[in-house]
Tab-separated table of C-alpha atoms in Angstrom:
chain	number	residue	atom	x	y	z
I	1	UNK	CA	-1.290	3.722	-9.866
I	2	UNK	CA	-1.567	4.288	-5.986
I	3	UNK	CA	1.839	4.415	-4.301
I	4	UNK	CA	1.457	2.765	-0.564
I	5	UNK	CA	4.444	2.538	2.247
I	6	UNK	CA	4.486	2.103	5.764
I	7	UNK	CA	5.480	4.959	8.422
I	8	UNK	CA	8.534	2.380	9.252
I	9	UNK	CA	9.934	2.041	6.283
I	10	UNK	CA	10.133	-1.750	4.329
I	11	UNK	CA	9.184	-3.370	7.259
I	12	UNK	CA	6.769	-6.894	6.337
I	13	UNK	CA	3.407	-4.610	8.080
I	14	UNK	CA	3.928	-3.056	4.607
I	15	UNK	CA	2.451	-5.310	2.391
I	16	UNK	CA	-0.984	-5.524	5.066
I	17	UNK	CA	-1.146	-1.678	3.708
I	18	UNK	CA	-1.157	-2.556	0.273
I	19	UNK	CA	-3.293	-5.635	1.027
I	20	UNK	CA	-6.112	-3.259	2.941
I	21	UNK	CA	-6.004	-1.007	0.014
I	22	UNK	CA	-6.950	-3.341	-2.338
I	23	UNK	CA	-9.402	-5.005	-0.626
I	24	UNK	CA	-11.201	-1.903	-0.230
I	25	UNK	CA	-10.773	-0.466	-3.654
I	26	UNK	CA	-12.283	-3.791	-4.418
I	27	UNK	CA	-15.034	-3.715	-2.337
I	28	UNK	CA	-15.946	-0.345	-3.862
I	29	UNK	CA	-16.081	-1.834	-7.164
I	30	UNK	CA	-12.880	-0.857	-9.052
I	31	UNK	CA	-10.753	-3.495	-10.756
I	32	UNK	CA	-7.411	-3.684	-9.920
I	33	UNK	CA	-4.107	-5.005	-10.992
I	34	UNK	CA	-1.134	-6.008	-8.468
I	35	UNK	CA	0.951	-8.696	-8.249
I	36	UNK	CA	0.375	-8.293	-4.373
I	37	UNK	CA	4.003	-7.894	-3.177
I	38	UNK	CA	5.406	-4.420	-2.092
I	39	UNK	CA	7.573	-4.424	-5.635
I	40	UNK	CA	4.588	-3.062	-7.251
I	41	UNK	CA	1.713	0.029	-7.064
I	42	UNK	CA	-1.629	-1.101	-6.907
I	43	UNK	CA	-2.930	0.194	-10.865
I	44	UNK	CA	-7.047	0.842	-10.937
I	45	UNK	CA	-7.339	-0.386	-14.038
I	46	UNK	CA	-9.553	1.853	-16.508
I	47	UNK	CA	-9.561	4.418	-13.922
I	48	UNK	CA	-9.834	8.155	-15.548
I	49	UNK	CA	-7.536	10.262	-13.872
I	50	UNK	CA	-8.565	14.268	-13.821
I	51	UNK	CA	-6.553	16.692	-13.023
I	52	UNK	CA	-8.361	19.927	-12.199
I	53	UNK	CA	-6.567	22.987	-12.263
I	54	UNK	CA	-7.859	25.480	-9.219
């Protein structure tokens, strides 16, 4: 899940961040799921996290 916010705080520019995100993430190919208000993370669904230890 990707966490978004805006340098201001909750101000309504926020959900335009989440909103670009997603569109782009999209337009990359992933699927996503968000319910496209700010009370939510956008989730890349089937997305396999790695962590890599340096």
């Amino acid at each position: 899940m990707l966490a978004y916010d805006h340098v201001d705080g909750d101000v309504p520019e926020k959900i335009k961040v989440a909103q670009t995100i997603q569109q782009e993430l999209q337009r990359a190919g992933f699927t996503l799921k968000w319910d496209s208000t700010t009370n939510q993370r956008v989730n890349i669904v089937q997305f396999d996290w790695k962590h890599r230890a340096c």
